[in-house]
PDB file of C-alpha atoms and ligand atoms in Angstrom:
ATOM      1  CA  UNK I   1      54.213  -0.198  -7.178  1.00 82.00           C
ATOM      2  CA  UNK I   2      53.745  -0.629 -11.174  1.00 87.00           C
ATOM      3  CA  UNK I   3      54.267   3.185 -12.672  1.00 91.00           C
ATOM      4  CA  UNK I   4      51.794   3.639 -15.915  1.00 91.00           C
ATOM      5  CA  UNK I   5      51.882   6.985 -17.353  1.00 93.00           C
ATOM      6  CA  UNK I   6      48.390   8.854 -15.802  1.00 93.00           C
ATOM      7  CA  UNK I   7      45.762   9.623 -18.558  1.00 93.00           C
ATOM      8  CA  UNK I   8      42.459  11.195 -17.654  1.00 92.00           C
ATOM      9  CA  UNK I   9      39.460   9.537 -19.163  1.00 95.00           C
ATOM     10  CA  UNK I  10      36.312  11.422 -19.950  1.00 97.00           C
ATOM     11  CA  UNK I  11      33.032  10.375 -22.032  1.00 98.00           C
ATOM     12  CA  UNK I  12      32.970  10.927 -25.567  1.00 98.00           C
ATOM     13  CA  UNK I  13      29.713  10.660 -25.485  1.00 98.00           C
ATOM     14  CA  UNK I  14      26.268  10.153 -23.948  1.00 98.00           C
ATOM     15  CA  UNK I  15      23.458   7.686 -24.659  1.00 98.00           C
ATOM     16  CA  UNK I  16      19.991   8.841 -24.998  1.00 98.00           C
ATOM     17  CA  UNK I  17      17.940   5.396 -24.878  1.00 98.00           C
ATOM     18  CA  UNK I  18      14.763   4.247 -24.675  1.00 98.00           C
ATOM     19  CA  UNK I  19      15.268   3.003 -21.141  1.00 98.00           C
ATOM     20  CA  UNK I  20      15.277   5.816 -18.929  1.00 98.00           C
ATOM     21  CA  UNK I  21      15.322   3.890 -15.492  1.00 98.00           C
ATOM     22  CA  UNK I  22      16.781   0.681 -14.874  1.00 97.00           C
ATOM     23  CA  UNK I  23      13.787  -1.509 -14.850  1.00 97.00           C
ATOM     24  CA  UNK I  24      13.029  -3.109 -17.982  1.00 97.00           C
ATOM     25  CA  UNK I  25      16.671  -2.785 -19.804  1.00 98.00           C
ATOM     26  CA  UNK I  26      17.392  -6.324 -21.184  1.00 95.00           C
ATOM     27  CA  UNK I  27      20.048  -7.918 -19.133  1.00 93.00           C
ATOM     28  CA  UNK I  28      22.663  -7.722 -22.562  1.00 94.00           C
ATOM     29  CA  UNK I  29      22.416  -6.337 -25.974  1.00 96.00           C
ATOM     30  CA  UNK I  30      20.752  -7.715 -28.809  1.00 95.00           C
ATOM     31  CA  UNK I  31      18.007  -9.320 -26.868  1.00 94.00           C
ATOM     32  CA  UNK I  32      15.825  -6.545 -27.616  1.00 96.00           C
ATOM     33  CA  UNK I  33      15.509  -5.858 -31.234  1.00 97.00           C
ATOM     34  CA  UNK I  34      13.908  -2.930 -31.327  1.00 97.00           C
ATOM     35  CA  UNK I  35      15.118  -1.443 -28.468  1.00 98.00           C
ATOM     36  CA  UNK I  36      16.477   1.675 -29.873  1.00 98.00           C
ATOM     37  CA  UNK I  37      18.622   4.988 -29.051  1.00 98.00           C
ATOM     38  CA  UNK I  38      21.050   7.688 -29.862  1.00 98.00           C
ATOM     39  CA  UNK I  39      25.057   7.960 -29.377  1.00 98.00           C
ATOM     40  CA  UNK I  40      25.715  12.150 -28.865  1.00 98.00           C
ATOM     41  CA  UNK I  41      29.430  12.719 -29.551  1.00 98.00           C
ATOM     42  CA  UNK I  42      30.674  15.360 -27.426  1.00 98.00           C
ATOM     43  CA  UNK I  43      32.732  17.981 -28.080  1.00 98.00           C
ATOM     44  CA  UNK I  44      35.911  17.447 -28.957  1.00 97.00           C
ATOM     45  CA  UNK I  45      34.844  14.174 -30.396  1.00 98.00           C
ATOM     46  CA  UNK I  46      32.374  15.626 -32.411  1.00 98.00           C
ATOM     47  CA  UNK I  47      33.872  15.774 -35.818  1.00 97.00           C
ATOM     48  CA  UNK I  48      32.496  14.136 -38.943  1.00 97.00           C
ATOM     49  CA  UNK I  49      36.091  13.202 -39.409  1.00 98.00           C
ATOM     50  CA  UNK I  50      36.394  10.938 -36.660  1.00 98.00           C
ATOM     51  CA  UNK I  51      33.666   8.238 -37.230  1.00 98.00           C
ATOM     52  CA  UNK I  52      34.385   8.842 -41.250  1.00 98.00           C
ATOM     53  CA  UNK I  53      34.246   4.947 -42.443  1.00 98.00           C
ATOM     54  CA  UNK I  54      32.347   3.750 -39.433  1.00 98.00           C
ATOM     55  CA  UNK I  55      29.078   3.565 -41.203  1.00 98.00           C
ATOM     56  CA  UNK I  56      30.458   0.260 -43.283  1.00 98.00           C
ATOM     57  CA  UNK I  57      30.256  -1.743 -39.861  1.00 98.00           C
ATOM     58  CA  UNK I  58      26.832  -2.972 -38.821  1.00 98.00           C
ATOM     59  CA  UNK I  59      27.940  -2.805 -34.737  1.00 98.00           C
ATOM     60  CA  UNK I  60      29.692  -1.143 -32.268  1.00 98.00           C
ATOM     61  CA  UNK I  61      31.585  -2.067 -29.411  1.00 98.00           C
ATOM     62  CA  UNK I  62      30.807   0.537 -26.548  1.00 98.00           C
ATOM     63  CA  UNK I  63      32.745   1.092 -23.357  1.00 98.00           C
ATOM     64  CA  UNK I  64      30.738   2.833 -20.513  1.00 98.00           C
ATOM     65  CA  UNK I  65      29.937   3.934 -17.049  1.00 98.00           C
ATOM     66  CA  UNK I  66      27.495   2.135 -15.382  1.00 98.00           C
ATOM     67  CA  UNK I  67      26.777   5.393 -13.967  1.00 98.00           C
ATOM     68  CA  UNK I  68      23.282   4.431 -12.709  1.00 98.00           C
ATOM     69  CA  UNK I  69      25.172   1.758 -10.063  1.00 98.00           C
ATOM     70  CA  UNK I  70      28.153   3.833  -9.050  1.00 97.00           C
ATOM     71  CA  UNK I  71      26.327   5.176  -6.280  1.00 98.00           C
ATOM     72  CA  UNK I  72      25.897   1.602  -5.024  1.00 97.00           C
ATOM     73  CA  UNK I  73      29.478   0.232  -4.653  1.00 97.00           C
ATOM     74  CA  UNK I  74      30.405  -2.874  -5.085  1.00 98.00           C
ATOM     75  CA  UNK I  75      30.815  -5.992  -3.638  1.00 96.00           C
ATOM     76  CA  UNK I  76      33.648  -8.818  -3.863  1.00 98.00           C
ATOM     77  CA  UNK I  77      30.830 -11.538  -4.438  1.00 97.00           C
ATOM     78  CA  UNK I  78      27.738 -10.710  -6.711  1.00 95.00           C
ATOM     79  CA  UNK I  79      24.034 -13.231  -7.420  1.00 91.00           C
ATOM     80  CA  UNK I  80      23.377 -13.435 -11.031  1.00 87.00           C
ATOM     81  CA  UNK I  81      20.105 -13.233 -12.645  1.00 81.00           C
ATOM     82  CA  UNK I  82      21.020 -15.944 -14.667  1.00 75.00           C
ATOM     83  CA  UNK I  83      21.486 -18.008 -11.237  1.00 77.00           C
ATOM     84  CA  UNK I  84      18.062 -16.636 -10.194  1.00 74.00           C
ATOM     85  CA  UNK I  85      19.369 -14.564  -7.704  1.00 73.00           C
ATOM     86  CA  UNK I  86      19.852 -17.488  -5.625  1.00 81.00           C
ATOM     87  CA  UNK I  87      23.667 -18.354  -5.828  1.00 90.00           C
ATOM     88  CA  UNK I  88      26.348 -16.245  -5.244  1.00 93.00           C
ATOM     89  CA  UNK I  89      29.994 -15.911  -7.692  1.00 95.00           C
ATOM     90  CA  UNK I  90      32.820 -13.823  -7.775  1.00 97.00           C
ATOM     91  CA  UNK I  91      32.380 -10.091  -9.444  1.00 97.00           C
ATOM     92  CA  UNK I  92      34.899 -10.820 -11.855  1.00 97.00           C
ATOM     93  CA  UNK I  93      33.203 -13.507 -13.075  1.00 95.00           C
ATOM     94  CA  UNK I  94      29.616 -11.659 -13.668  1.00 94.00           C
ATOM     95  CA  UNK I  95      28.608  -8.814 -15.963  1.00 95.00           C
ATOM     96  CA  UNK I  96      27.217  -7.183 -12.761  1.00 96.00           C
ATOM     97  CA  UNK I  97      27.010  -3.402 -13.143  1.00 97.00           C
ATOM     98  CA  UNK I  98      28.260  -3.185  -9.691  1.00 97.00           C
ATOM     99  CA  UNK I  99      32.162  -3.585  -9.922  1.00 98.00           C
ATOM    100  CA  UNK I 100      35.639  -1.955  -8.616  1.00 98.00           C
ATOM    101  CA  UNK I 101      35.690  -0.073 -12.182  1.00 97.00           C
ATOM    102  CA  UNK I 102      32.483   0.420 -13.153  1.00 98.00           C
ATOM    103  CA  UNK I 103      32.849  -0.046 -16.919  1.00 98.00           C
ATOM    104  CA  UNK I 104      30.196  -1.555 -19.131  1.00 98.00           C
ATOM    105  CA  UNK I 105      30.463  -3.696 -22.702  1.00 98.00           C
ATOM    106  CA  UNK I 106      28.004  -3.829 -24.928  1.00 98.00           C
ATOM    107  CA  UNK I 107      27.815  -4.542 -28.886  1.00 98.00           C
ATOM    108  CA  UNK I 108      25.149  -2.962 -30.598  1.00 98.00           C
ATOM    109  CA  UNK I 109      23.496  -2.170 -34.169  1.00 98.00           C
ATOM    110  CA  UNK I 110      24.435   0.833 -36.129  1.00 98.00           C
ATOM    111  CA  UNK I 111      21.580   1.493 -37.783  1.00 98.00           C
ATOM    112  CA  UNK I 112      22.556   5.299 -39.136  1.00 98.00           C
ATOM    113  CA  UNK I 113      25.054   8.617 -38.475  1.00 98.00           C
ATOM    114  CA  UNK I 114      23.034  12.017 -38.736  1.00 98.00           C
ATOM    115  CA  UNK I 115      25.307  14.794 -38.838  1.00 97.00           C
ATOM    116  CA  UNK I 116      22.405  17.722 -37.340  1.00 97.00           C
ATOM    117  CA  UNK I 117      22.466  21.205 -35.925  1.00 96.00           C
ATOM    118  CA  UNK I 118      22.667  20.344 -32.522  1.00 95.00           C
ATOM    119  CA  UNK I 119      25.153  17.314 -32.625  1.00 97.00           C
ATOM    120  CA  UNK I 120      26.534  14.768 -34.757  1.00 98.00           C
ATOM    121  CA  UNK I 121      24.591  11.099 -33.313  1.00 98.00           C
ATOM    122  CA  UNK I 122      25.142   7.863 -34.116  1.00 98.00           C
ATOM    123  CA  UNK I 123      21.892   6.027 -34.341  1.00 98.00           C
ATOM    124  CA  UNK I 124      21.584   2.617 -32.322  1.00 98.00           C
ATOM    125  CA  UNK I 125      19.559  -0.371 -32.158  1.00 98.00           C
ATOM    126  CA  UNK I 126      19.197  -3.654 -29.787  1.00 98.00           C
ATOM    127  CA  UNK I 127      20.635  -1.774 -26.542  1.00 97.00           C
ATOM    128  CA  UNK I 128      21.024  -2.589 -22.872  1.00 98.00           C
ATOM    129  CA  UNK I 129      22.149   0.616 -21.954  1.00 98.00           C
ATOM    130  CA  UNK I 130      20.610   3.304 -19.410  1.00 98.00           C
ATOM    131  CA  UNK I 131      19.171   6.597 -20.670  1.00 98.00           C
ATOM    132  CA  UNK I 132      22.314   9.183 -20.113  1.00 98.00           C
ATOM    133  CA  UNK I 133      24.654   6.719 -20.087  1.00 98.00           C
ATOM    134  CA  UNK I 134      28.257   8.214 -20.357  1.00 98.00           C
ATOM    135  CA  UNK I 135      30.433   6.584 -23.027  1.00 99.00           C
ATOM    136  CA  UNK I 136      34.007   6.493 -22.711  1.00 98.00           C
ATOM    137  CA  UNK I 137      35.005   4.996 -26.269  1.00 98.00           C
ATOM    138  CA  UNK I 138      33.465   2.960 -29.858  1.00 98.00           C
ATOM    139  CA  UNK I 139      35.193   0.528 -31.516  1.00 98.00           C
ATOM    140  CA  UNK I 140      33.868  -1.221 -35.023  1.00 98.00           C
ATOM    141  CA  UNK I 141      32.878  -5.008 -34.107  1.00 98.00           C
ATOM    142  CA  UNK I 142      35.269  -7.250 -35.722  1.00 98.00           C
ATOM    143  CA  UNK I 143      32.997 -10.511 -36.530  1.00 96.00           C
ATOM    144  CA  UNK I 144      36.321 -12.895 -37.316  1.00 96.00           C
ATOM    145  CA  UNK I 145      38.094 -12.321 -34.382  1.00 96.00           C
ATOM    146  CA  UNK I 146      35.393 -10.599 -31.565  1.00 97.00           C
ATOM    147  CA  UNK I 147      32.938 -13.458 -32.719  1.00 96.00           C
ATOM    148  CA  UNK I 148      33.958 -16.606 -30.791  1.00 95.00           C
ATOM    149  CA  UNK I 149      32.442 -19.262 -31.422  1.00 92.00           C
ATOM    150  CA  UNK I 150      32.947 -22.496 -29.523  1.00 94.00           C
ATOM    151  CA  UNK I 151      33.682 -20.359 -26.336  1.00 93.00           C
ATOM    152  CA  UNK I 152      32.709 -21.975 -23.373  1.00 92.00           C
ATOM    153  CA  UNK I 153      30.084 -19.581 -21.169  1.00 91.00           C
ATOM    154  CA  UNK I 154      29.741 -20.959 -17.694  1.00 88.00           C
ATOM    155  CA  UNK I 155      26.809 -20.207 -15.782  1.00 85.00           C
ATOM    156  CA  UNK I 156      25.630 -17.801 -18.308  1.00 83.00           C
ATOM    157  CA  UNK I 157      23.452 -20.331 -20.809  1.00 77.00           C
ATOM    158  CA  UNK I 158      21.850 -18.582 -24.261  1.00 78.00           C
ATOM    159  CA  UNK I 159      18.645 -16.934 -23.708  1.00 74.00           C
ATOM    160  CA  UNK I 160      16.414 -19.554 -23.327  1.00 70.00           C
ATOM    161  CA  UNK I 161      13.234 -19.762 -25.800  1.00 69.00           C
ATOM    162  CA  UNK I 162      10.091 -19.321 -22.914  1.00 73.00           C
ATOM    163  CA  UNK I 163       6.928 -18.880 -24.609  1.00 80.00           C
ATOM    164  CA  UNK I 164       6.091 -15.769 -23.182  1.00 88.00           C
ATOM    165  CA  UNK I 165       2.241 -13.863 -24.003  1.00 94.00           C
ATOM    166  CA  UNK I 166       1.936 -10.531 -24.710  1.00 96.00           C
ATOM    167  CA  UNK I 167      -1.744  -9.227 -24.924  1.00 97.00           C
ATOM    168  CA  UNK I 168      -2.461  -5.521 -25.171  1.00 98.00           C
ATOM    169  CA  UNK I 169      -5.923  -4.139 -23.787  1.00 97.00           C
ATOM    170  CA  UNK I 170      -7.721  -1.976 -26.388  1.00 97.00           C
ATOM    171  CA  UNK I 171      -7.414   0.867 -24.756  1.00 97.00           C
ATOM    172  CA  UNK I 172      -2.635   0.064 -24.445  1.00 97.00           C
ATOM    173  CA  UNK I 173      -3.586  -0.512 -27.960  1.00 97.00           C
ATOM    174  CA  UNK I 174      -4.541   2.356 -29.030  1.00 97.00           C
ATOM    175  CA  UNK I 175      -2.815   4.402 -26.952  1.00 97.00           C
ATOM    176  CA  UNK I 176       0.775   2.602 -28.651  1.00 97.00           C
ATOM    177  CA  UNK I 177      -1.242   3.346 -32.360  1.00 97.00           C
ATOM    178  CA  UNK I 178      -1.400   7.361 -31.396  1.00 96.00           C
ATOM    179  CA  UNK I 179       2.108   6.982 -29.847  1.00 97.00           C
ATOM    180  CA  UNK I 180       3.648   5.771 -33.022  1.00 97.00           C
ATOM    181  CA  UNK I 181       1.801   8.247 -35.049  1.00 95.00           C
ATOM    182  CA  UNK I 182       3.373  10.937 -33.166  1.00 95.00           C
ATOM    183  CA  UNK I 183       6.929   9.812 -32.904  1.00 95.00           C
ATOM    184  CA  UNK I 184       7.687   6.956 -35.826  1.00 95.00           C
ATOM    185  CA  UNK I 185       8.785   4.617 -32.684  1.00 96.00           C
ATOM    186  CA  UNK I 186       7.755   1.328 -32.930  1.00 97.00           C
ATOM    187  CA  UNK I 187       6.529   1.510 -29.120  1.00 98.00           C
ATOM    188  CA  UNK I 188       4.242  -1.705 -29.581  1.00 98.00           C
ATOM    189  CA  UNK I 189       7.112  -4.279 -30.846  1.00 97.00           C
ATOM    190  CA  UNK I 190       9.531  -2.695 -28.448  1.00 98.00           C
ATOM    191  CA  UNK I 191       7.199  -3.306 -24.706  1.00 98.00           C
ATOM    192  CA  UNK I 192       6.604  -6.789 -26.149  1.00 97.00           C
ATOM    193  CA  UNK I 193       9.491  -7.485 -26.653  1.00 96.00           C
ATOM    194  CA  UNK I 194      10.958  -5.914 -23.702  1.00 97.00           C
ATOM    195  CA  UNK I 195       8.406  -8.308 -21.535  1.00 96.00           C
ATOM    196  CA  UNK I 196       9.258 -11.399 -23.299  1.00 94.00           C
ATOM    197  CA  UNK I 197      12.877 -11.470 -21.564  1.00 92.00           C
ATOM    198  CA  UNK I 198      10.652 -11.078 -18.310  1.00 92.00           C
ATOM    199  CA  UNK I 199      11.841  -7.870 -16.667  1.00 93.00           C
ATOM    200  CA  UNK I 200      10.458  -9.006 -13.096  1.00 92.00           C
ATOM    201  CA  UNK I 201      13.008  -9.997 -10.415  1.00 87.00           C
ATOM    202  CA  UNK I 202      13.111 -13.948 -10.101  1.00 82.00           C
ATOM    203  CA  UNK I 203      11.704 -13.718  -6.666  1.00 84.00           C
ATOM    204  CA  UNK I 204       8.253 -12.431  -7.825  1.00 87.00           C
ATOM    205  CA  UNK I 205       8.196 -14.815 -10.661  1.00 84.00           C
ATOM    206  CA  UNK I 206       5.291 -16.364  -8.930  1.00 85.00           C
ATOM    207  CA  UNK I 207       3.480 -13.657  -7.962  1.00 88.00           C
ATOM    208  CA  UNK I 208       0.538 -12.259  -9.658  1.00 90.00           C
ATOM    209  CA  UNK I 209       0.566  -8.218  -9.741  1.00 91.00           C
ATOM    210  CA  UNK I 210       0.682  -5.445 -11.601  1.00 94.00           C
ATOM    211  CA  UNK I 211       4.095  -2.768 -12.771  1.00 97.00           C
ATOM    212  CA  UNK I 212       5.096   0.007 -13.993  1.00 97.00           C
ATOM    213  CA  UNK I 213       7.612   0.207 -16.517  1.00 98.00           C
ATOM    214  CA  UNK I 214       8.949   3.889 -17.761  1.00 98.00           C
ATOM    215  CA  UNK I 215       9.880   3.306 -21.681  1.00 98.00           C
ATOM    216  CA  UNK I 216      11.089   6.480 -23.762  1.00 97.00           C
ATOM    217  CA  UNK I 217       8.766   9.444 -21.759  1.00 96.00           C
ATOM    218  CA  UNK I 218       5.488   7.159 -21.100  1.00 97.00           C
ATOM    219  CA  UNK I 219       4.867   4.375 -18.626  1.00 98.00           C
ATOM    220  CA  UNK I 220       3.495   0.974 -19.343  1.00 98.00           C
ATOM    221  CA  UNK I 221       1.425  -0.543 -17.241  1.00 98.00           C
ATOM    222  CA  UNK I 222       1.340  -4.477 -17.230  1.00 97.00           C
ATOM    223  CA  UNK I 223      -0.042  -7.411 -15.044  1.00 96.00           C
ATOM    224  CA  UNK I 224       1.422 -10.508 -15.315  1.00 94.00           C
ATOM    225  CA  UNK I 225       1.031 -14.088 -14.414  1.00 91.00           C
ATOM    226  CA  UNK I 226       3.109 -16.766 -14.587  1.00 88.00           C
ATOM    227  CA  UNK I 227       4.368 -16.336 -18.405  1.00 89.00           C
ATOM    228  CA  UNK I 228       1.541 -14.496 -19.373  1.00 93.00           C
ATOM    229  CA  UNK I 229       2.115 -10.291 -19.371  1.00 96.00           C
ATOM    230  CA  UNK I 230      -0.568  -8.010 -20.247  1.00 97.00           C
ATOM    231  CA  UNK I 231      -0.401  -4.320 -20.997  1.00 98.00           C
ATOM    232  CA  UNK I 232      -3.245  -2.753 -19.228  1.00 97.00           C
ATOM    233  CA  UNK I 233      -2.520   1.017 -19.939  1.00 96.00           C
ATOM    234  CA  UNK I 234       0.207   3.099 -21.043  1.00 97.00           C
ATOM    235  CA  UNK I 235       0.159   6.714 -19.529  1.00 97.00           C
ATOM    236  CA  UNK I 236       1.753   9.700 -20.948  1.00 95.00           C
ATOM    237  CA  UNK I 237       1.418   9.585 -24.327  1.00 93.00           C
ATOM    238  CA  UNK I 238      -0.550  12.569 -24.376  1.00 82.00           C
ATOM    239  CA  UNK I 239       2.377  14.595 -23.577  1.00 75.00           C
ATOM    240  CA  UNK I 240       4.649  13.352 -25.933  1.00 70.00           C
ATOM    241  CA  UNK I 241       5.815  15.850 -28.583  1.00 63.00           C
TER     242      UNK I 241
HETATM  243  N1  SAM S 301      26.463  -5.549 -21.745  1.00 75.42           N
HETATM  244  C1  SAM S 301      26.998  -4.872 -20.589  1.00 75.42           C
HETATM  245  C2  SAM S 301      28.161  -5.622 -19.991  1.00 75.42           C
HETATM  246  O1  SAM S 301      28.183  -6.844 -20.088  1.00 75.42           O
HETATM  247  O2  SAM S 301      29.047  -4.953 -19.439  1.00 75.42           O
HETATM  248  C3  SAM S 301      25.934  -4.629 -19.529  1.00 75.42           C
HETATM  249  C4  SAM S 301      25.411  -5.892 -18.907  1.00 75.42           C
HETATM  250  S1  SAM S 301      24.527  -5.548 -17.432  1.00 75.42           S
HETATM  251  C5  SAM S 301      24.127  -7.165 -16.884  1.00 75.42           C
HETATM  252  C6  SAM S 301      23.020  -4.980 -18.105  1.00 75.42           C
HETATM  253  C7  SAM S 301      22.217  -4.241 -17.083  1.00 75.42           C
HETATM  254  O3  SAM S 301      22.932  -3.110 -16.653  1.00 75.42           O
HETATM  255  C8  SAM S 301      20.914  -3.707 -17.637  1.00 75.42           C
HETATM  256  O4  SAM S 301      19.894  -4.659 -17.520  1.00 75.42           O
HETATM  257  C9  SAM S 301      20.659  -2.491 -16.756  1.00 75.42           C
HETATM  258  O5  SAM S 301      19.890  -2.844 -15.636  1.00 75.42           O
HETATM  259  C10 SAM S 301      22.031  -2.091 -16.270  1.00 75.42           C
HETATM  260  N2  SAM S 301      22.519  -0.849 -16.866  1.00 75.42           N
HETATM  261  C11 SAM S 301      22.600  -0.502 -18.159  1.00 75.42           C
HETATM  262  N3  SAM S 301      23.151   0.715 -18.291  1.00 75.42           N
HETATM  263  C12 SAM S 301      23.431   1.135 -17.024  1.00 75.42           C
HETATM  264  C13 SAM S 301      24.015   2.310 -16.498  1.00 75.42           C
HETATM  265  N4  SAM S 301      24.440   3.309 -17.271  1.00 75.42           N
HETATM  266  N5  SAM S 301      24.132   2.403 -15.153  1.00 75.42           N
HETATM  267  C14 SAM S 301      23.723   1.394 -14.335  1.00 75.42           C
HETATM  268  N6  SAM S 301      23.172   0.267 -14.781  1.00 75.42           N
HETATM  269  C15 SAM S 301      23.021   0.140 -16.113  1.00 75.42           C
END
C-alpha cells in the first residue's frame, strides 16, 4: 500500500449563491453572467492577510464539495447532459457531481473583497455552484498556463448559440422591477439568462409545461415550449428583506 502522510481537509469556506436548489444552476461557470454570490471565509481562514493581493486577479479557481450529491453515491459509468442523457461514459471522464471524491472545479469572477462585521467575503460572479456549498481551497486563475487553448474537449462541444425567447408577463415584470428595488440584484438579466442554457432535463425538451425554479429566496414560475420560455409569475418577493 502507498503511505502519504494523513492531512485532514476541512472547508475554508462556504458559498452563499443565488442557486439555492439544484435546478436551474448552469451546468459550468461562466455561462451565466450574472449569476452571482458570496465566498464566507471561515475561521481560521478569515484573515485579511490571507487573500492580501488576491483582488489583482479577475478569477478564482475553487475546489469544493459537491455536497448536494454526496448523499447519492456514485456510479462507475455516468450519462452526460451534453450526450442528452442518452449515452453513457466513464465517471472519470465527466464533470458529473456524482464521483468517488466528490470534489468540484469551477473558475469564477472576482468581482470584490468586503472585509464586514460578520465575515470577511469574497464577492463572486458567473457561478455554477449550490447555495451552501463547502469550499475546500482558492487559487488565483493563471490565464497563460490554466488557459489552454487548442485543447481537444471530447464529447463536451462549446455551448452552442440556440436562440432561446425569454418573455416576461407584466405582472413577472413587475414583480422582478420591485425585487430589484429592494435588493440591487439584477433578478431580471439573471432568470433570463439562467433559461437561455435551458435548465429542463433533455427528456422533457418536447414537452409543453410549466416549472418552478427557486432563485435567491423567490420562485420563478415559467412555461416553456420548444425554445420559447416564459416567466409567468415570480412568488416571494414580498418577503424579501
Ligand atoms: N464546474 C464544476 C466541475 O466541473 O467540477 C461543476 C460542474 S457540474 C456539471 C455543475 C452542476 O453541479 C450544476 O449544474 C449543479 O447542478 C451541480 N452542483 C453545483 N454545486 C453543487 C453542490 N454543492 N452539490 C451538488 N451539486 C452541485
Amino acid at each position: 500500500m502507498i503511505e502519504f502522510p494523513a492531512h485532514p481537509i476541512t472547508p475554508i469556506g462556504i458559498i452563499h449563491s443565488c442557486y439555492p436548489e439544484k435546478f436551474g444552476i448552469p451546468r459550468q461557470p461562466g455561462l451565466v453572467k450574472s449569476s452571482t454570490g458570496r465566498l464566507e471565509l471561515l475561521p481560521p481562514c478569515d484573515r485579511e492577510e490571507m487573500v492580501r493581493g488576491l483582488d489583482a486577479f479577475s478569477h478564482l479557481w475553487i475546489l469544493f464539495l459537491f455536497h448536494g450529491a454526496v448523499a447519492e453515491g456514485w456510479r462507475p459509468m455516468v450519462r452526460p447532459p451534453w450526450l442528452g442523457g442518452q449515452k453513457r461514459v466513464g465517471v472519470f471522464a465527466s464533470r458529473s457531481p456524482h464521483r468517488p471524491n466528490p470534489i468540484g472545479l469551477s473558475v469564477v469572477r472576482l468581482t470584490g473583497i468586503s472585509q464586514e462585521k460578520k465575515g470577511l467575503f469574497l464577492e463572486l460572479a458567473e457561478l455554477d455552484l449550490l447555495d451552501q456549498t463547502p469550499v475546500f481551497d482558492i487559487k488565483p486563475y493563471v490565464s497563460y498556463s490554466d488557459a489552454v487553448t487548442d485543447a481537444e474537449c471530447g464529447f463536451i462541444p462549446p455551448p452552442r448559440m440556440v436562440q432561446r425567447e425569454v418573455l416576461f408577463t407584466k405582472e413577472a415584470e413587475e414583480a422582478c422591477a420591485i425585487y430589484e428595488q429592494r435588493t440591487g440584484r439584477q433578478l431580471r438579466a439573471l432568470i433570463t439568462e439562467t433559461l437561455e442554457q435551458d435548465p429542463r432535463p433533455a427528456s422533457q425538451r418536447q414537452q409543453v409545461r410549466e416549472y418552478g425554479m427557486a432563485l435567491w429566496k423567490v420562485n420563478v414560475r415559467w412555461q416553456a415550449e420548444g425554445e420559447r420560455f416564459l416567466v409567468v409569475g415570480i412568488e416571494g418577493v414580498e418577503k424579501t428583506e
